[in-house]
């Protein structure tokens, strides 16, 4: 009998993910314009994004030990269910009441908490729903889902905002989240509670948290992967404002030309996703492939703004193609390597580390852009990140080999 990735459970999860993503993209687009329209302030919009960092630290840290003790499907279903109720309620409110910025600030904080909750539950249960041996195919599909839907939904969201309004978009998002929860409830997965007593105490939670930290402390390969990911993602966050400034000020460039970067990278990711879905790289070659991709990735950033514009687009296409392949391979290997009993805690710790690094490094890159030429700044940051890659990934190559070959 031929094995397939598209089992009932996996199909249901992808359908639920698509429903949630469609609503999230449309709702996020509409709300971002609503905030600016009502406040006229970019700082007010930025503050909405900034406060979402707080739940990214607190929620995973608090909930991860619980998720490793209890079945994860109820967490997954509850996250979309509550999300749907709150978005629908917000839409109904806007139908009859005026927009209040402070109220929306609190609402955004609540939604960020739910988002962190849902993301942690999804990442923890996802490996258990992929058929054995299909991990890379599974992660290739999930990596492609959001970019494809984002490209499709952005223009439609703009049309919907001008025709039916923000309130009805939010109500629609709530309905889609409720449908996602209903879809997830049909997933059939054997899970059990892992409790030493009748109840879950603070002492047990604290011990579980310490055990998760202790596990990660002894896993030098995972530490190195997370360290490099934190740095390269954090620096990449800082590249956004630099690129916007460069295309806004450099002679012969424009914002439209910068926007085409997203198209080029999307095309690269699409081709890369198809390649990853169809081609299976041998276990013994995975580390070498991943490390080579990291070198090329950083070198592409180093050269990006020194190239003629057509080669810039090609550069972003190559980055998209290679990036999705290395990310898919890494996620599949790491999630398979981490024992299921520790997965939520380790994923939570990884998320906190990457979020902290992104917050700090993006500010540092932005500050460096104030004193250096934008091209020089991008090249210097890429060169430093390349050095971090050698001091983490290559330095711990034996341990990382083991993870990729697990």
mmCIF file of C-alpha atoms in Angstrom:
data_model
loop_
_atom_site.group_PDB
_atom_site.id
_atom_site.type_symbol
_atom_site.label_atom_id
_atom_site.label_comp_id
_atom_site.label_asym_id
_atom_site.label_seq_id
_atom_site.Cartn_x
_atom_site.Cartn_y
_atom_site.Cartn_z
ATOM 1 C CA UNK A 1 0.000 0.000 0.000
ATOM 2 C CA UNK A 2 1.440 3.359 -1.045
ATOM 3 C CA UNK A 3 2.063 5.790 1.803
ATOM 4 C CA UNK A 4 0.535 9.233 1.612
ATOM 5 C CA UNK A 5 1.011 12.473 3.491
ATOM 6 C CA UNK A 6 -2.656 13.372 3.090
ATOM 7 C CA UNK A 7 -4.202 11.235 5.787
ATOM 8 C CA UNK A 8 -7.525 12.299 7.304
ATOM 9 C CA UNK A 9 -5.851 13.939 10.314
ATOM 10 C CA UNK A 10 -3.284 15.847 8.258
ATOM 11 C CA UNK A 11 -5.898 17.011 5.744
ATOM 12 C CA UNK A 12 -8.171 18.255 8.535
ATOM 13 C CA UNK A 13 -5.296 20.174 10.145
ATOM 14 C CA UNK A 14 -4.302 21.827 6.858
ATOM 15 C CA UNK A 15 -7.930 22.740 6.144
ATOM 16 C CA UNK A 16 -8.272 24.291 9.602
ATOM 17 C CA UNK A 17 -4.966 26.139 9.128
ATOM 18 C CA UNK A 18 -6.144 27.524 5.794
ATOM 19 C CA UNK A 19 -9.440 28.723 7.283
ATOM 20 C CA UNK A 20 -7.631 30.459 10.142
ATOM 21 C CA UNK A 21 -5.026 32.007 7.842
ATOM 22 C CA UNK A 22 -7.609 33.383 5.391
ATOM 23 C CA UNK A 23 -9.455 35.132 8.189
ATOM 24 C CA UNK A 24 -6.264 36.303 9.903
ATOM 25 C CA UNK A 25 -4.813 37.876 6.755
ATOM 26 C CA UNK A 26 -8.020 39.737 5.892
ATOM 27 C CA UNK A 27 -8.627 40.828 9.487
ATOM 28 C CA UNK A 28 -5.050 41.943 10.077
ATOM 29 C CA UNK A 29 -5.026 43.974 6.858
ATOM 30 C CA UNK A 30 -8.308 45.699 7.705
ATOM 31 C CA UNK A 31 -7.362 46.458 11.310
ATOM 32 C CA UNK A 32 -3.996 47.948 10.375
ATOM 33 C CA UNK A 33 -5.716 50.469 8.081
ATOM 34 C CA UNK A 34 -8.471 51.113 10.609
ATOM 35 C CA UNK A 35 -5.968 52.073 13.326
ATOM 36 C CA UNK A 36 -4.119 54.510 11.067
ATOM 37 C CA UNK A 37 -7.358 55.953 9.684
ATOM 38 C CA UNK A 38 -8.703 56.657 13.176
ATOM 39 C CA UNK A 39 -5.462 57.853 14.812
ATOM 40 C CA UNK A 40 -3.447 59.289 11.904
ATOM 41 C CA UNK A 41 -0.320 58.154 13.755
ATOM 42 C CA UNK A 42 2.332 55.656 12.664
ATOM 43 C CA UNK A 43 3.500 55.533 16.295
ATOM 44 C CA UNK A 44 0.047 54.384 17.386
ATOM 45 C CA UNK A 45 0.175 51.618 14.782
ATOM 46 C CA UNK A 46 3.696 50.639 15.836
ATOM 47 C CA UNK A 47 2.654 50.456 19.481
ATOM 48 C CA UNK A 48 0.012 47.875 18.566
ATOM 49 C CA UNK A 49 2.760 45.696 17.140
ATOM 50 C CA UNK A 50 5.176 46.382 19.982
ATOM 51 C CA UNK A 51 2.890 45.264 22.811
ATOM 52 C CA UNK A 52 2.408 41.905 21.094
ATOM 53 C CA UNK A 53 5.958 41.036 22.087
ATOM 54 C CA UNK A 54 4.888 40.703 25.738
ATOM 55 C CA UNK A 55 2.617 37.648 25.281
ATOM 56 C CA UNK A 56 5.315 36.107 23.097
ATOM 57 C CA UNK A 57 7.480 35.908 26.219
ATOM 58 C CA UNK A 58 4.890 35.126 28.887
ATOM 59 C CA UNK A 59 2.274 32.836 27.339
ATOM 60 C CA UNK A 60 4.564 30.077 25.983
ATOM 61 C CA UNK A 61 6.647 30.079 29.167
ATOM 62 C CA UNK A 62 3.575 29.624 31.345
ATOM 63 C CA UNK A 63 1.603 27.165 29.190
ATOM 64 C CA UNK A 64 4.298 24.916 27.719
ATOM 65 C CA UNK A 65 4.656 22.655 30.795
ATOM 66 C CA UNK A 66 0.862 22.161 30.816
ATOM 67 C CA UNK A 67 0.841 21.163 27.151
ATOM 68 C CA UNK A 68 3.484 18.516 27.784
ATOM 69 C CA UNK A 69 1.314 16.997 30.540
ATOM 70 C CA UNK A 70 -2.122 17.131 28.891
ATOM 71 C CA UNK A 71 -3.556 16.169 25.473
ATOM 72 C CA UNK A 72 -2.805 18.947 22.988
ATOM 73 C CA UNK A 73 -5.848 18.664 20.744
ATOM 74 C CA UNK A 74 -8.148 20.429 23.275
ATOM 75 C CA UNK A 75 -5.648 23.314 23.449
ATOM 76 C CA UNK A 76 -5.651 23.567 19.652
ATOM 77 C CA UNK A 77 -9.445 23.523 19.345
ATOM 78 C CA UNK A 78 -9.955 25.911 22.271
ATOM 79 C CA UNK A 79 -7.512 28.438 20.795
ATOM 80 C CA UNK A 80 -9.444 28.790 17.533
ATOM 81 C CA UNK A 81 -12.807 28.645 19.322
ATOM 82 C CA UNK A 82 -11.979 31.524 21.679
ATOM 83 C CA UNK A 83 -10.301 33.427 18.859
ATOM 84 C CA UNK A 84 -13.454 33.148 16.748
ATOM 85 C CA UNK A 85 -15.714 34.370 19.545
ATOM 86 C CA UNK A 86 -13.554 37.433 20.268
ATOM 87 C CA UNK A 87 -13.157 38.459 16.613
ATOM 88 C CA UNK A 88 -16.875 38.100 15.967
ATOM 89 C CA UNK A 89 -17.635 40.100 19.121
ATOM 90 C CA UNK A 90 -15.228 42.841 18.020
ATOM 91 C CA UNK A 91 -16.921 43.037 14.627
ATOM 92 C CA UNK A 92 -20.393 43.268 16.172
ATOM 93 C CA UNK A 93 -19.141 45.983 18.523
ATOM 94 C CA UNK A 94 -17.809 48.074 15.619
ATOM 95 C CA UNK A 95 -21.178 47.828 13.875
ATOM 96 C CA UNK A 96 -22.801 49.825 16.667
ATOM 97 C CA UNK A 97 -20.021 51.637 18.557
ATOM 98 C CA UNK A 98 -17.167 53.970 17.524
ATOM 99 C CA UNK A 99 -13.539 52.837 17.481
ATOM 100 C CA UNK A 100 -11.552 53.526 20.679
ATOM 101 C CA UNK A 101 -7.789 53.274 20.455
ATOM 102 C CA UNK A 102 -7.162 52.338 24.106
ATOM 103 C CA UNK A 103 -9.822 49.647 23.916
ATOM 104 C CA UNK A 104 -8.232 48.260 20.766
ATOM 105 C CA UNK A 105 -4.819 48.325 22.451
ATOM 106 C CA UNK A 106 -6.183 45.998 25.144
ATOM 107 C CA UNK A 107 -7.943 43.888 22.507
ATOM 108 C CA UNK A 108 -4.664 43.515 20.596
ATOM 109 C CA UNK A 109 -2.918 42.337 23.740
ATOM 110 C CA UNK A 110 -5.631 39.736 24.274
ATOM 111 C CA UNK A 111 -5.402 38.568 20.656
ATOM 112 C CA UNK A 112 -1.626 38.322 20.932
ATOM 113 C CA UNK A 113 -2.036 36.063 23.963
ATOM 114 C CA UNK A 114 -4.444 33.848 22.034
ATOM 115 C CA UNK A 115 -2.084 33.824 19.049
ATOM 116 C CA UNK A 116 0.847 32.666 21.170
ATOM 117 C CA UNK A 117 -1.374 30.039 22.792
ATOM 118 C CA UNK A 118 -2.602 28.731 19.436
ATOM 119 C CA UNK A 119 0.854 28.738 17.855
ATOM 120 C CA UNK A 120 2.370 26.751 20.717
ATOM 121 C CA UNK A 121 -0.432 24.160 20.570
ATOM 122 C CA UNK A 122 -0.121 23.874 16.770
ATOM 123 C CA UNK A 123 3.659 23.440 16.773
ATOM 124 C CA UNK A 124 3.461 20.844 19.537
ATOM 125 C CA UNK A 125 0.767 18.660 17.970
ATOM 126 C CA UNK A 126 1.788 19.072 14.314
ATOM 127 C CA UNK A 127 4.620 16.478 14.266
ATOM 128 C CA UNK A 128 2.241 13.863 15.691
ATOM 129 C CA UNK A 129 -0.146 14.294 12.747
ATOM 130 C CA UNK A 130 2.441 13.788 10.005
ATOM 131 C CA UNK A 131 2.782 10.163 8.840
ATOM 132 C CA UNK A 132 6.190 8.685 9.652
ATOM 133 C CA UNK A 133 8.738 9.334 6.933
ATOM 134 C CA UNK A 134 6.723 12.241 5.513
ATOM 135 C CA UNK A 135 8.054 14.928 7.855
ATOM 136 C CA UNK A 136 9.778 17.069 5.223
ATOM 137 C CA UNK A 137 6.816 16.892 2.846
ATOM 138 C CA UNK A 138 4.544 17.893 5.702
ATOM 139 C CA UNK A 139 6.629 20.891 6.691
ATOM 140 C CA UNK A 140 7.008 21.903 3.033
ATOM 141 C CA UNK A 141 3.218 22.134 2.738
ATOM 142 C CA UNK A 142 2.804 24.137 5.958
ATOM 143 C CA UNK A 143 5.652 26.478 4.968
ATOM 144 C CA UNK A 144 3.931 27.236 1.656
ATOM 145 C CA UNK A 145 0.401 27.622 2.977
ATOM 146 C CA UNK A 146 0.609 31.125 4.462
ATOM 147 C CA UNK A 147 2.658 32.783 1.650
ATOM 148 C CA UNK A 148 0.259 31.465 -1.001
ATOM 149 C CA UNK A 149 -2.830 32.553 0.922
ATOM 150 C CA UNK A 150 -1.223 35.909 1.724
ATOM 151 C CA UNK A 151 -0.643 36.611 -1.973
ATOM 152 C CA UNK A 152 -4.240 35.663 -2.761
ATOM 153 C CA UNK A 153 -5.964 37.373 0.157
ATOM 154 C CA UNK A 154 -4.230 40.765 0.282
ATOM 155 C CA UNK A 155 -5.937 42.181 -2.837
ATOM 156 C CA UNK A 156 -9.251 40.620 -1.813
ATOM 157 C CA UNK A 157 -8.944 42.097 1.693
ATOM 158 C CA UNK A 158 -8.514 45.569 0.195
ATOM 159 C CA UNK A 159 -11.667 45.101 -1.897
ATOM 160 C CA UNK A 160 -13.651 43.751 1.066
ATOM 161 C CA UNK A 161 -12.575 46.643 3.284
ATOM 162 C CA UNK A 162 -13.939 49.145 0.780
ATOM 163 C CA UNK A 163 -17.176 47.230 0.116
ATOM 164 C CA UNK A 164 -18.398 45.573 3.320
ATOM 165 C CA UNK A 165 -16.216 47.363 5.896
ATOM 166 C CA UNK A 166 -13.915 46.342 8.729
ATOM 167 C CA UNK A 167 -16.681 45.194 11.084
ATOM 168 C CA UNK A 168 -18.024 42.554 8.710
ATOM 169 C CA UNK A 169 -14.508 41.385 7.874
ATOM 170 C CA UNK A 170 -13.929 40.746 11.584
ATOM 171 C CA UNK A 171 -17.238 38.901 11.874
ATOM 172 C CA UNK A 172 -16.219 36.806 8.874
ATOM 173 C CA UNK A 173 -12.862 36.125 10.498
ATOM 174 C CA UNK A 174 -14.641 34.983 13.643
ATOM 175 C CA UNK A 175 -16.812 32.591 11.633
ATOM 176 C CA UNK A 176 -13.757 31.147 9.857
ATOM 177 C CA UNK A 177 -11.979 30.620 13.192
ATOM 178 C CA UNK A 178 -15.027 28.804 14.553
ATOM 179 C CA UNK A 179 -15.081 26.613 11.432
ATOM 180 C CA UNK A 180 -11.366 25.915 11.977
ATOM 181 C CA UNK A 181 -12.095 24.815 15.556
ATOM 182 C CA UNK A 182 -14.926 22.566 14.320
ATOM 183 C CA UNK A 183 -12.590 21.030 11.725
ATOM 184 C CA UNK A 184 -9.847 20.421 14.289
ATOM 185 C CA UNK A 185 -12.335 18.759 16.635
ATOM 186 C CA UNK A 186 -12.717 15.956 14.069
ATOM 187 C CA UNK A 187 -9.025 15.026 14.284
ATOM 188 C CA UNK A 188 -8.646 11.560 15.802
ATOM 189 C CA UNK A 189 -5.484 11.294 17.866
ATOM 190 C CA UNK A 190 -4.672 9.052 20.802
ATOM 191 C CA UNK A 191 -3.332 11.276 23.598
ATOM 192 C CA UNK A 192 -3.278 10.833 27.340
ATOM 193 C CA UNK A 193 -2.721 12.843 30.472
ATOM 194 C CA UNK A 194 0.690 12.438 32.024
ATOM 195 C CA UNK A 195 0.139 13.313 35.679
ATOM 196 C CA UNK A 196 1.722 11.900 38.794
ATOM 197 C CA UNK A 197 -1.310 12.819 40.916
ATOM 198 C CA UNK A 198 -4.899 13.928 40.520
ATOM 199 C CA UNK A 199 -4.108 17.561 39.832
ATOM 200 C CA UNK A 200 -1.446 19.778 38.334
ATOM 201 C CA UNK A 201 0.294 21.819 41.029
ATOM 202 C CA UNK A 202 2.567 24.830 40.860
ATOM 203 C CA UNK A 203 5.427 22.710 42.238
ATOM 204 C CA UNK A 204 5.000 20.231 39.368
ATOM 205 C CA UNK A 205 4.788 23.073 36.846
ATOM 206 C CA UNK A 206 8.022 24.550 38.197
ATOM 207 C CA UNK A 207 9.754 21.178 38.064
ATOM 208 C CA UNK A 208 8.545 20.628 34.504
ATOM 209 C CA UNK A 209 9.893 24.015 33.476
ATOM 210 C CA UNK A 210 13.264 23.265 35.069
ATOM 211 C CA UNK A 211 13.347 19.862 33.353
ATOM 212 C CA UNK A 212 12.757 21.530 29.979
ATOM 213 C CA UNK A 213 15.610 23.976 30.573
ATOM 214 C CA UNK A 214 17.855 21.113 31.748
ATOM 215 C CA UNK A 215 17.057 19.098 28.615
ATOM 216 C CA UNK A 216 17.923 21.999 26.328
ATOM 217 C CA UNK A 217 21.079 22.770 28.307
ATOM 218 C CA UNK A 218 22.528 19.335 27.556
ATOM 219 C CA UNK A 219 21.552 19.440 23.868
ATOM 220 C CA UNK A 220 24.438 21.416 22.387
ATOM 221 C CA UNK A 221 23.270 20.832 18.821
ATOM 222 C CA UNK A 222 19.835 22.314 19.486
ATOM 223 C CA UNK A 223 21.435 25.232 21.327
ATOM 224 C CA UNK A 224 23.601 26.036 18.311
ATOM 225 C CA UNK A 225 20.700 25.787 15.862
ATOM 226 C CA UNK A 226 18.541 28.059 18.022
ATOM 227 C CA UNK A 227 21.391 30.541 18.536
ATOM 228 C CA UNK A 228 22.013 30.896 14.810
ATOM 229 C CA UNK A 229 18.285 31.096 14.032
ATOM 230 C CA UNK A 230 17.852 33.805 16.667
ATOM 231 C CA UNK A 231 20.665 35.912 15.214
ATOM 232 C CA UNK A 232 19.849 35.490 11.527
ATOM 233 C CA UNK A 233 16.115 36.107 12.102
ATOM 234 C CA UNK A 234 16.793 39.092 14.341
ATOM 235 C CA UNK A 235 19.169 40.694 11.849
ATOM 236 C CA UNK A 236 16.732 39.973 8.989
ATOM 237 C CA UNK A 237 14.030 41.852 10.928
ATOM 238 C CA UNK A 238 16.325 44.861 10.964
ATOM 239 C CA UNK A 239 16.898 44.670 7.209
ATOM 240 C CA UNK A 240 13.292 45.721 6.499
ATOM 241 C CA UNK A 241 13.652 49.404 7.476
ATOM 242 C CA UNK A 242 17.085 49.558 5.806
ATOM 243 C CA UNK A 243 15.682 48.317 2.509
ATOM 244 C CA UNK A 244 12.724 50.698 2.705
ATOM 245 C CA UNK A 245 15.116 53.608 3.352
ATOM 246 C CA UNK A 246 17.444 52.559 0.524
ATOM 247 C CA UNK A 247 14.666 52.238 -2.064
ATOM 248 C CA UNK A 248 13.176 55.539 -0.898
ATOM 249 C CA UNK A 249 16.398 57.553 -1.153
ATOM 250 C CA UNK A 250 18.699 55.889 -3.713
ATOM 251 C CA UNK A 251 18.559 57.460 -7.203
ATOM 252 C CA UNK A 252 16.756 55.279 -9.732
ATOM 253 C CA UNK A 253 14.926 53.176 -7.143
ATOM 254 C CA UNK A 254 11.328 53.298 -5.915
ATOM 255 C CA UNK A 255 8.912 51.683 -3.473
ATOM 256 C CA UNK A 256 7.357 49.699 -6.332
ATOM 257 C CA UNK A 257 10.738 48.157 -7.103
ATOM 258 C CA UNK A 258 11.071 47.177 -3.459
ATOM 259 C CA UNK A 259 7.590 45.648 -3.494
ATOM 260 C CA UNK A 260 8.675 43.374 -6.351
ATOM 261 C CA UNK A 261 11.181 41.801 -3.934
ATOM 262 C CA UNK A 262 8.239 40.079 -2.267
ATOM 263 C CA UNK A 263 7.061 38.710 -5.618
ATOM 264 C CA UNK A 264 10.529 37.400 -6.510
ATOM 265 C CA UNK A 265 10.942 35.761 -3.113
ATOM 266 C CA UNK A 266 7.459 34.261 -3.310
ATOM 267 C CA UNK A 267 8.235 32.703 -6.694
ATOM 268 C CA UNK A 268 11.479 31.328 -5.297
ATOM 269 C CA UNK A 269 9.686 29.912 -2.262
ATOM 270 C CA UNK A 270 7.024 28.345 -4.466
ATOM 271 C CA UNK A 271 9.589 26.546 -6.618
ATOM 272 C CA UNK A 272 11.577 25.624 -3.513
ATOM 273 C CA UNK A 273 8.475 24.224 -1.823
ATOM 274 C CA UNK A 274 7.708 22.048 -4.850
ATOM 275 C CA UNK A 275 11.318 20.851 -4.929
ATOM 276 C CA UNK A 276 11.248 20.004 -1.224
ATOM 277 C CA UNK A 277 7.920 18.200 -1.603
ATOM 278 C CA UNK A 278 9.145 16.092 -4.511
ATOM 279 C CA UNK A 279 12.825 15.491 -3.738
ATOM 280 C CA UNK A 280 14.091 13.614 -0.689
ATOM 281 C CA UNK A 281 17.677 14.428 0.311
ATOM 282 C CA UNK A 282 19.621 11.576 1.877
ATOM 283 C CA UNK A 283 20.020 11.793 5.635
ATOM 284 C CA UNK A 284 23.819 11.788 5.458
ATOM 285 C CA UNK A 285 23.760 14.821 3.127
ATOM 286 C CA UNK A 286 21.232 16.952 5.000
ATOM 287 C CA UNK A 287 23.664 18.764 7.280
ATOM 288 C CA UNK A 288 26.011 19.576 4.396
ATOM 289 C CA UNK A 289 23.106 20.892 2.326
ATOM 290 C CA UNK A 290 21.744 22.995 5.187
ATOM 291 C CA UNK A 291 25.142 24.474 6.041
ATOM 292 C CA UNK A 292 25.792 25.319 2.382
ATOM 293 C CA UNK A 293 22.402 27.045 2.193
ATOM 294 C CA UNK A 294 23.239 29.148 5.252
ATOM 295 C CA UNK A 295 26.488 30.306 3.597
ATOM 296 C CA UNK A 296 24.759 31.200 0.346
ATOM 297 C CA UNK A 297 21.906 32.899 2.215
ATOM 298 C CA UNK A 298 24.205 35.234 4.129
ATOM 299 C CA UNK A 299 26.347 35.935 1.047
ATOM 300 C CA UNK A 300 23.222 36.868 -0.891
ATOM 301 C CA UNK A 301 22.352 39.440 1.779
ATOM 302 C CA UNK A 302 25.959 40.684 1.771
ATOM 303 C CA UNK A 303 25.840 41.363 -1.995
ATOM 304 C CA UNK A 304 22.187 42.387 -2.355
ATOM 305 C CA UNK A 305 22.342 46.193 -2.572
ATOM 306 C CA UNK A 306 25.541 46.237 -4.641
ATOM 307 C CA UNK A 307 23.916 44.412 -7.564
ATOM 308 C CA UNK A 308 22.039 45.773 -10.608
ATOM 309 C CA UNK A 309 18.287 45.646 -9.983
ATOM 310 C CA UNK A 310 17.515 42.574 -12.165
ATOM 311 C CA UNK A 311 20.165 40.623 -10.248
ATOM 312 C CA UNK A 312 18.637 41.863 -6.975
ATOM 313 C CA UNK A 313 15.385 40.171 -7.979
ATOM 314 C CA UNK A 314 17.263 36.998 -8.923
ATOM 315 C CA UNK A 315 19.045 37.222 -5.564
ATOM 316 C CA UNK A 316 15.706 37.284 -3.697
ATOM 317 C CA UNK A 317 14.382 34.411 -5.796
ATOM 318 C CA UNK A 318 17.387 32.265 -4.885
ATOM 319 C CA UNK A 319 17.002 33.217 -1.217
ATOM 320 C CA UNK A 320 13.345 32.174 -1.310
ATOM 321 C CA UNK A 321 14.139 28.871 -3.025
ATOM 322 C CA UNK A 322 16.941 27.902 -0.661
ATOM 323 C CA UNK A 323 15.354 29.350 2.457
ATOM 324 C CA UNK A 324 12.217 27.226 2.340
ATOM 325 C CA UNK A 325 14.276 24.090 1.712
ATOM 326 C CA UNK A 326 16.625 24.619 4.649
ATOM 327 C CA UNK A 327 13.785 25.725 6.946
ATOM 328 C CA UNK A 328 11.653 22.698 6.071
ATOM 329 C CA UNK A 329 14.551 20.306 6.570
ATOM 330 C CA UNK A 330 15.499 21.904 9.884
ATOM 331 C CA UNK A 331 11.963 21.944 11.276
ATOM 332 C CA UNK A 332 11.312 18.332 10.330
ATOM 333 C CA UNK A 333 14.605 17.153 11.824
ATOM 334 C CA UNK A 334 14.378 19.175 15.032
ATOM 335 C CA UNK A 335 10.741 18.356 15.802
ATOM 336 C CA UNK A 336 11.351 14.662 15.153
ATOM 337 C CA UNK A 337 14.472 14.716 17.327
ATOM 338 C CA UNK A 338 12.867 16.373 20.374
ATOM 339 C CA UNK A 339 11.009 13.817 22.549
ATOM 340 C CA UNK A 340 7.254 14.386 22.504
ATOM 341 C CA UNK A 341 7.246 14.769 26.298
ATOM 342 C CA UNK A 342 9.503 17.870 26.004
ATOM 343 C CA UNK A 343 8.323 19.348 22.705
ATOM 344 C CA UNK A 344 6.066 22.140 23.959
ATOM 345 C CA UNK A 345 8.610 23.335 26.515
ATOM 346 C CA UNK A 346 11.529 23.287 24.080
ATOM 347 C CA UNK A 347 9.478 25.007 21.368
ATOM 348 C CA UNK A 348 8.457 27.649 23.902
ATOM 349 C CA UNK A 349 12.058 28.276 24.936
ATOM 350 C CA UNK A 350 13.097 28.502 21.286
ATOM 351 C CA UNK A 351 10.343 31.024 20.592
ATOM 352 C CA UNK A 352 11.313 33.187 23.547
ATOM 353 C CA UNK A 353 14.992 33.191 22.537
ATOM 354 C CA UNK A 354 14.229 34.107 18.924
ATOM 355 C CA UNK A 355 11.731 36.798 19.946
ATOM 356 C CA UNK A 356 14.207 38.355 22.377
ATOM 357 C CA UNK A 357 16.997 38.328 19.798
ATOM 358 C CA UNK A 358 14.732 39.765 17.102
ATOM 359 C CA UNK A 359 13.660 42.615 19.376
ATOM 360 C CA UNK A 360 17.230 43.569 20.281
ATOM 361 C CA UNK A 361 19.017 42.909 16.983
ATOM 362 C CA UNK A 362 16.427 44.669 14.815
ATOM 363 C CA UNK A 363 16.961 47.808 16.920
ATOM 364 C CA UNK A 364 20.744 47.478 16.678
ATOM 365 C CA UNK A 365 20.615 47.081 12.904
ATOM 366 C CA UNK A 366 18.337 50.108 12.668
ATOM 367 C CA UNK A 367 20.713 52.143 14.830
ATOM 368 C CA UNK A 368 23.668 51.067 12.697
ATOM 369 C CA UNK A 369 21.771 52.237 9.633
ATOM 370 C CA UNK A 370 21.717 55.741 11.115
ATOM 371 C CA UNK A 371 25.530 56.032 10.959
ATOM 372 C CA UNK A 372 26.504 53.855 7.972
ATOM 373 C CA UNK A 373 25.597 53.811 4.311
ATOM 374 C CA UNK A 374 22.642 51.426 3.915
ATOM 375 C CA UNK A 375 24.569 49.126 1.576
ATOM 376 C CA UNK A 376 27.565 48.987 3.883
ATOM 377 C CA UNK A 377 25.315 48.374 6.888
ATOM 378 C CA UNK A 378 23.562 45.441 5.212
ATOM 379 C CA UNK A 379 26.877 43.918 4.143
ATOM 380 C CA UNK A 380 28.469 44.313 7.586
ATOM 381 C CA UNK A 381 25.479 42.692 9.301
ATOM 382 C CA UNK A 382 25.448 39.807 6.811
ATOM 383 C CA UNK A 383 29.174 39.265 7.328
ATOM 384 C CA UNK A 384 28.761 39.189 11.113
ATOM 385 C CA UNK A 385 25.857 36.743 10.794
ATOM 386 C CA UNK A 386 28.015 34.552 8.572
ATOM 387 C CA UNK A 387 30.595 34.480 11.369
ATOM 388 C CA UNK A 388 27.896 33.452 13.854
ATOM 389 C CA UNK A 389 26.936 30.603 11.524
ATOM 390 C CA UNK A 390 30.493 29.242 11.565
ATOM 391 C CA UNK A 391 30.820 29.643 15.347
ATOM 392 C CA UNK A 392 27.534 27.820 16.028
ATOM 393 C CA UNK A 393 26.459 25.487 13.213
ATOM 394 C CA UNK A 394 29.930 24.451 12.035
ATOM 395 C CA UNK A 395 31.386 24.388 15.545
ATOM 396 C CA UNK A 396 28.704 21.907 16.656
ATOM 397 C CA UNK A 397 28.525 20.017 13.368
ATOM 398 C CA UNK A 398 28.851 16.568 15.010
ATOM 399 C CA UNK A 399 25.855 17.153 17.299
ATOM 400 C CA UNK A 400 23.808 18.773 14.516
ATOM 401 C CA UNK A 401 24.624 15.852 12.207
ATOM 402 C CA UNK A 402 22.933 13.621 14.778
ATOM 403 C CA UNK A 403 19.811 15.790 14.777
ATOM 404 C CA UNK A 404 19.517 15.824 10.984
ATOM 405 C CA UNK A 405 20.036 12.071 10.804
ATOM 406 C CA UNK A 406 17.593 11.216 13.615
#
